[in-house]
PDB file of C-alpha atoms in Angstrom:
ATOM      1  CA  UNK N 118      15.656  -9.855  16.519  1.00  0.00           C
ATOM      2  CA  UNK N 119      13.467  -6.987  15.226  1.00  0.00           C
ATOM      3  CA  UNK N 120      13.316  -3.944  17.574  1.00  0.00           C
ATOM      4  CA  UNK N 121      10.864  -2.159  15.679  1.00  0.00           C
ATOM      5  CA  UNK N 122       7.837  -2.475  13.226  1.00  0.00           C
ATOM      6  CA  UNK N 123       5.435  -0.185  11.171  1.00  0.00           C
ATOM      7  CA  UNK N 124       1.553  -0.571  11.326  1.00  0.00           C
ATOM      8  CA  UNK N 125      -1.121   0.976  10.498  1.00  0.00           C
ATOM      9  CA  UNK N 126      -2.925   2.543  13.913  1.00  0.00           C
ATOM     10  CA  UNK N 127      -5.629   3.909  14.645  1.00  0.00           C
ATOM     11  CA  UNK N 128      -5.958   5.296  10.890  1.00  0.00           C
ATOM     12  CA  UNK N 129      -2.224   6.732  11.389  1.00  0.00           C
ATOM     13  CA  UNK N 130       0.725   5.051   9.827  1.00  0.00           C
ATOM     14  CA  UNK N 131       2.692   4.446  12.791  1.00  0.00           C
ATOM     15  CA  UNK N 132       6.294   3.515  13.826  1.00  0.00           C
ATOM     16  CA  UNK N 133       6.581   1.463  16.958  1.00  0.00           C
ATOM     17  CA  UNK N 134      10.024   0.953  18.955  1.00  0.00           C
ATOM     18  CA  UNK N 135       9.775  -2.817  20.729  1.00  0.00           C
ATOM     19  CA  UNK N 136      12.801  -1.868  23.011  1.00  0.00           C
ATOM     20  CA  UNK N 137      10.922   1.690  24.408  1.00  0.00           C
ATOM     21  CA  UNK N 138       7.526   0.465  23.681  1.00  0.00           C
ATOM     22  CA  UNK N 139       6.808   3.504  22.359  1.00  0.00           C
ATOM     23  CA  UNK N 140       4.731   4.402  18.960  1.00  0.00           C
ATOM     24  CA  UNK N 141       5.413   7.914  16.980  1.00  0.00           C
ATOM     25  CA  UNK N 142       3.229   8.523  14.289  1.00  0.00           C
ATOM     26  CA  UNK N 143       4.902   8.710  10.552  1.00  0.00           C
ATOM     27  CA  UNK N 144       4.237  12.890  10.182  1.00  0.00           C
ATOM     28  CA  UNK N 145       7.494  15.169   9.409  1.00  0.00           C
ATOM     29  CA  UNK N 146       4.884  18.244   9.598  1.00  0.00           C
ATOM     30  CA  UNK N 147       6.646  20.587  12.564  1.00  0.00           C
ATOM     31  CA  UNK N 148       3.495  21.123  14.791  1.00  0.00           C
ATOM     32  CA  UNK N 149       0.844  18.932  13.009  1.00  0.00           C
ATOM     33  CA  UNK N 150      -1.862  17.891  15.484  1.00  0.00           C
ATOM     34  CA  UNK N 151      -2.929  14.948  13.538  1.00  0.00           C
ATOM     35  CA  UNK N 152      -6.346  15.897  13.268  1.00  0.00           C
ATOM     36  CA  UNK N 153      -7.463  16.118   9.436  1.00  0.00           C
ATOM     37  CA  UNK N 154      -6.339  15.369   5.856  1.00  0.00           C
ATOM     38  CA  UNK N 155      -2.955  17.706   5.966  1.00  0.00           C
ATOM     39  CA  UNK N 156      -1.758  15.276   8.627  1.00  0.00           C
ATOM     40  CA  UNK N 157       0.546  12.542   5.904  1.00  0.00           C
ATOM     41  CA  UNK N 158       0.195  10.180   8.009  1.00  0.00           C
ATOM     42  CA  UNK N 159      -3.688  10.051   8.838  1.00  0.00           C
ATOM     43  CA  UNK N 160      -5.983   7.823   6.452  1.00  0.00           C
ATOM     44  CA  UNK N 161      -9.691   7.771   6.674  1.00  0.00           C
ATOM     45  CA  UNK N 162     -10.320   4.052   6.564  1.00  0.00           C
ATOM     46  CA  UNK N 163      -7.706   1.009   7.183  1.00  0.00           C
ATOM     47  CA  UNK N 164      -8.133  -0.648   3.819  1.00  0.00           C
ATOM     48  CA  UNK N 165      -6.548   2.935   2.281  1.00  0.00           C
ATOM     49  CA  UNK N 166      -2.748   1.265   3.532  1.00  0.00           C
ATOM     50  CA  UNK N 167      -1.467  -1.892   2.778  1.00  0.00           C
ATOM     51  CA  UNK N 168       1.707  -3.589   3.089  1.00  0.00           C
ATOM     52  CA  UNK N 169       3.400  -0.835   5.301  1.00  0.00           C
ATOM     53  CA  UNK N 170       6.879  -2.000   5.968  1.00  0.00           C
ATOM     54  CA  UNK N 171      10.344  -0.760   6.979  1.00  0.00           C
ATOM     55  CA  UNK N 172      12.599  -2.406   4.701  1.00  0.00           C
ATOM     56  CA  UNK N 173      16.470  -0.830   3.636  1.00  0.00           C
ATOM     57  CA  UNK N 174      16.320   2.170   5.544  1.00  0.00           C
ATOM     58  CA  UNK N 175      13.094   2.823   3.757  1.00  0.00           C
ATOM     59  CA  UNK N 176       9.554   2.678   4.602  1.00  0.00           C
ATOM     60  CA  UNK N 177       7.090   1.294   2.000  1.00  0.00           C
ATOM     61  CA  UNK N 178       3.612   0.922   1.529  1.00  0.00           C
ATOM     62  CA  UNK N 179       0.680   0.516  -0.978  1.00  0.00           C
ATOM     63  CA  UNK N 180      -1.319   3.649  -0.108  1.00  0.00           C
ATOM     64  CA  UNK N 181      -5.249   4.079  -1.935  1.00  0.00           C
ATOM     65  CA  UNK N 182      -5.663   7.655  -3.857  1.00  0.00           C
ATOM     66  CA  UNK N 183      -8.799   7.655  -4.414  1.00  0.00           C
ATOM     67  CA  UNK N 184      -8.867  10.841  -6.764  1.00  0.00           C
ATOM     68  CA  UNK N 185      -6.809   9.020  -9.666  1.00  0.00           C
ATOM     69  CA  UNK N 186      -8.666   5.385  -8.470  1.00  0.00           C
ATOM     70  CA  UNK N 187      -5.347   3.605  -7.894  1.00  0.00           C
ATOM     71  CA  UNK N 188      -2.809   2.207  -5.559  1.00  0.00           C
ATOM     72  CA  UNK N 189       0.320   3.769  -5.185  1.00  0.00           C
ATOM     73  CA  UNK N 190       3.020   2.242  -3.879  1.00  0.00           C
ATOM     74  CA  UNK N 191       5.690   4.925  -2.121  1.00  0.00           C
ATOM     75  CA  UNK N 192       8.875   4.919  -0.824  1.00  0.00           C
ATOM     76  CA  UNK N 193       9.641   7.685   2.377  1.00  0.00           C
ATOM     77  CA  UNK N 194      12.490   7.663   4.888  1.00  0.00           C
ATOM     78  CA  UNK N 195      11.750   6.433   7.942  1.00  0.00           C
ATOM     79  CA  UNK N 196      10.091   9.657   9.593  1.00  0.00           C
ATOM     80  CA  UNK N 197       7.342   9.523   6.895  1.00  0.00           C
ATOM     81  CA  UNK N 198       8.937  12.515   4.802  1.00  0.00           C
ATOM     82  CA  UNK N 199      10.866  12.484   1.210  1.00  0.00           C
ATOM     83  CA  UNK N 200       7.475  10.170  -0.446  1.00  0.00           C
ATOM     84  CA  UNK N 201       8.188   9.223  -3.816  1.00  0.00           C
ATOM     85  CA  UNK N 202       5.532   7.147  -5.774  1.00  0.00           C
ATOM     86  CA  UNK N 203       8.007   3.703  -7.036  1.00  0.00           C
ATOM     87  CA  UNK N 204       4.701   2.686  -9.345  1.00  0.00           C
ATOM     88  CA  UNK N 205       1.119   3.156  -9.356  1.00  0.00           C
ATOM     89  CA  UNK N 206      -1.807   0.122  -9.732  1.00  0.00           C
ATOM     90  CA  UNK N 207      -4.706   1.418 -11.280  1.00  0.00           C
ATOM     91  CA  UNK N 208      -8.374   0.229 -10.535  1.00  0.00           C
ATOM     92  CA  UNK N 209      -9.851   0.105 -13.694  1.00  0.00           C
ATOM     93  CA  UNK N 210     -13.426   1.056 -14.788  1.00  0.00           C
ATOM     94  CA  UNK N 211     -16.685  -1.154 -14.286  1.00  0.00           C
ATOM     95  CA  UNK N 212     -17.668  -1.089 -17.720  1.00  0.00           C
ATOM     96  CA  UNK N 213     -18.251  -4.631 -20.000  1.00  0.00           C
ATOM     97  CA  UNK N 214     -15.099  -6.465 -20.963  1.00  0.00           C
ATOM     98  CA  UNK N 215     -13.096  -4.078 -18.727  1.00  0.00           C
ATOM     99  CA  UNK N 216     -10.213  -6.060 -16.353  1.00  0.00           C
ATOM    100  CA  UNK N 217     -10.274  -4.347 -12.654  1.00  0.00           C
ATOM    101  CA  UNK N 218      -8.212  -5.127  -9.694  1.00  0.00           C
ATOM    102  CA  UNK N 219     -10.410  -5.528  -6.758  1.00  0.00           C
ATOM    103  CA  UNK N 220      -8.380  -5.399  -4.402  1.00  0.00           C
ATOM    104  CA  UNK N 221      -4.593  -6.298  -2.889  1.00  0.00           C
ATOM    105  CA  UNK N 222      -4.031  -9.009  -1.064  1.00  0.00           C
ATOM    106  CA  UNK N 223      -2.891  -8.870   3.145  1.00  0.00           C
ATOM    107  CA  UNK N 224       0.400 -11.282   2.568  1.00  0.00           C
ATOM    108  CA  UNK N 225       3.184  -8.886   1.263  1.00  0.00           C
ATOM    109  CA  UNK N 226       6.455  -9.588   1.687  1.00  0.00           C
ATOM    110  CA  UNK N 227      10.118  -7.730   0.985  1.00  0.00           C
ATOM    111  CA  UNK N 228      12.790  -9.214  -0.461  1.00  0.00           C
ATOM    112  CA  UNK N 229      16.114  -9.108  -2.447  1.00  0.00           C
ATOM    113  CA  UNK N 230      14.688  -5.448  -3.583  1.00  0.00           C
ATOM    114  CA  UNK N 231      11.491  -6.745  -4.659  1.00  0.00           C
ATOM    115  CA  UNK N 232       8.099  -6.464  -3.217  1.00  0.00           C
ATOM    116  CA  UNK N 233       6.223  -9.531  -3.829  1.00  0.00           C
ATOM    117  CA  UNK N 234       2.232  -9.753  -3.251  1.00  0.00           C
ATOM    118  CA  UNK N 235      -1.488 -10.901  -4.978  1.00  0.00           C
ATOM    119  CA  UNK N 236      -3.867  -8.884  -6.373  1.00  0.00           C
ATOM    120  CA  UNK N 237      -7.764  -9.843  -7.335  1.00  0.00           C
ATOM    121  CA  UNK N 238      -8.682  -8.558 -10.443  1.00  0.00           C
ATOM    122  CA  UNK N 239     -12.380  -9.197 -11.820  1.00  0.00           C
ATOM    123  CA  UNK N 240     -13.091  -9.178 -15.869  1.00  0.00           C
ATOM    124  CA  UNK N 241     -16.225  -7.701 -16.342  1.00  0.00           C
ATOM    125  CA  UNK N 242     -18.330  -9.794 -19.282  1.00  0.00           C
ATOM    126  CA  UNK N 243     -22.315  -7.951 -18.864  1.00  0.00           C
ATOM    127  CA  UNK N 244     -23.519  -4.627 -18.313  1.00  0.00           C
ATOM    128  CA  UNK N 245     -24.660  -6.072 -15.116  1.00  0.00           C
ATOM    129  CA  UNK N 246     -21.564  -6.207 -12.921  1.00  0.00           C
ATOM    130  CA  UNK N 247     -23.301  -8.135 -10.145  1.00  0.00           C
ATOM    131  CA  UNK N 248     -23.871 -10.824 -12.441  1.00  0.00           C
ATOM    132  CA  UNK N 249     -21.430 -10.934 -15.237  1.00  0.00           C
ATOM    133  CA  UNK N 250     -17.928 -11.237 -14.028  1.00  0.00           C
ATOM    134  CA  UNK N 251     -14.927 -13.662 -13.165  1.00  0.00           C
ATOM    135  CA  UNK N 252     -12.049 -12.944 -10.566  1.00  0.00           C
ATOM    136  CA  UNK N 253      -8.922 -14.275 -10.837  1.00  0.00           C
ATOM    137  CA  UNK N 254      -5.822 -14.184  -8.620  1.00  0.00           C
ATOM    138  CA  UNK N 255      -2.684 -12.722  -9.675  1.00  0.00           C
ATOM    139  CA  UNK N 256       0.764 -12.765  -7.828  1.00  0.00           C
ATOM    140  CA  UNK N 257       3.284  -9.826  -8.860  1.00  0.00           C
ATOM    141  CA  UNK N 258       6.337  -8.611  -8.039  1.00  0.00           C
ATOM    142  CA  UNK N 259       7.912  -4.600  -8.286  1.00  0.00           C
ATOM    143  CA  UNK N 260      11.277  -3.786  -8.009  1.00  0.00           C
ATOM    144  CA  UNK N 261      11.781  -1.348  -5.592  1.00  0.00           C
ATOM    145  CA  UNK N 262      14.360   0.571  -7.332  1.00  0.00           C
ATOM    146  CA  UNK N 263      12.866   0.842 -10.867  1.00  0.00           C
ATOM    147  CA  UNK N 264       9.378   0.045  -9.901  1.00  0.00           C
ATOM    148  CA  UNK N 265       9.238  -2.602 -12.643  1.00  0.00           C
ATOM    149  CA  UNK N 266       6.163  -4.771 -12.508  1.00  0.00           C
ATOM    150  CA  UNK N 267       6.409  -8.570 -12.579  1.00  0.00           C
ATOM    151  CA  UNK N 268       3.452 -10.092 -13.499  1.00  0.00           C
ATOM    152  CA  UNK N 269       2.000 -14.315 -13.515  1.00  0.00           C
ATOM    153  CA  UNK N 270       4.881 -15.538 -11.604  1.00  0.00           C
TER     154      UNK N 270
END
């Protein structure tokens, strides 16, 4: 039986222990009051984390960056600390005949040292982007130690 999980709460990644029913916020900043962008473990909206999950005495989780317009996806121990970036999913640009991924899907699942989710990713055809463009599904898979990309499975 699980005794704890990791969530995203109130715009905080969050550890929660089922036995103490108690929730500690992801920070290993001595004396951070959680109250801006130096806090690690604040986010500004919920759609900036996805897939946050303790798996192998690690926690992982896509996490948006929206200065370099991708995904990362990051390793840290389980007290939020020691982040290393496993692989990185870039947006793309809105320009004709462009591929973008729109967004990442809410099933993600960990297993035999894989992470294993869907992405939407729109082809731009026109200059108008509310017009000319076709999404397609995508399921993919990255290796948590290498951060190797499986893609079409």
């Amino acid at each position: 039986m699980y005794k704890q999980c990791w969530l995203l709460q109130y715009y905080f990644l969050t550890y929660y222990d089922l036995e103490q029913k108690q929730s500690y916020i992801l920070c290993g900043q001595a004396s951070c009051g959680h109250k801006d962008s130096s806090c690690s473990a604040k986010y500004d909206r919920m759609d900036d984390v996805k897939g946050l999950a303790g798996y192998k005495n690690y926690v992982y989780a896509f996490i948006w960056n929206k200065e370099i317009g991708a995904y990362e996806f990051v390793q840290m121990n389980m007290f939020g600390e020691e982040r290393k970036i496993i692989t990185t999913i870039p947006i793309g640009n809105y320009i004709e005949n462009e591929w973008i991924t729109e967004s990442i899907g809410n099933d993600i699942v960990y297993c035999g040292n894989m992470v294993w989710f869907d992405i939407t990713k729109s082809f731009i055809t026109e200059k108008d982007v509310s017009t000319g463009y076709q999404s397609i599904n995508q399921q993919l898979g990255i290796d948590l130690n290498t951060g190797e990309m499986l893609e079409n499975l």
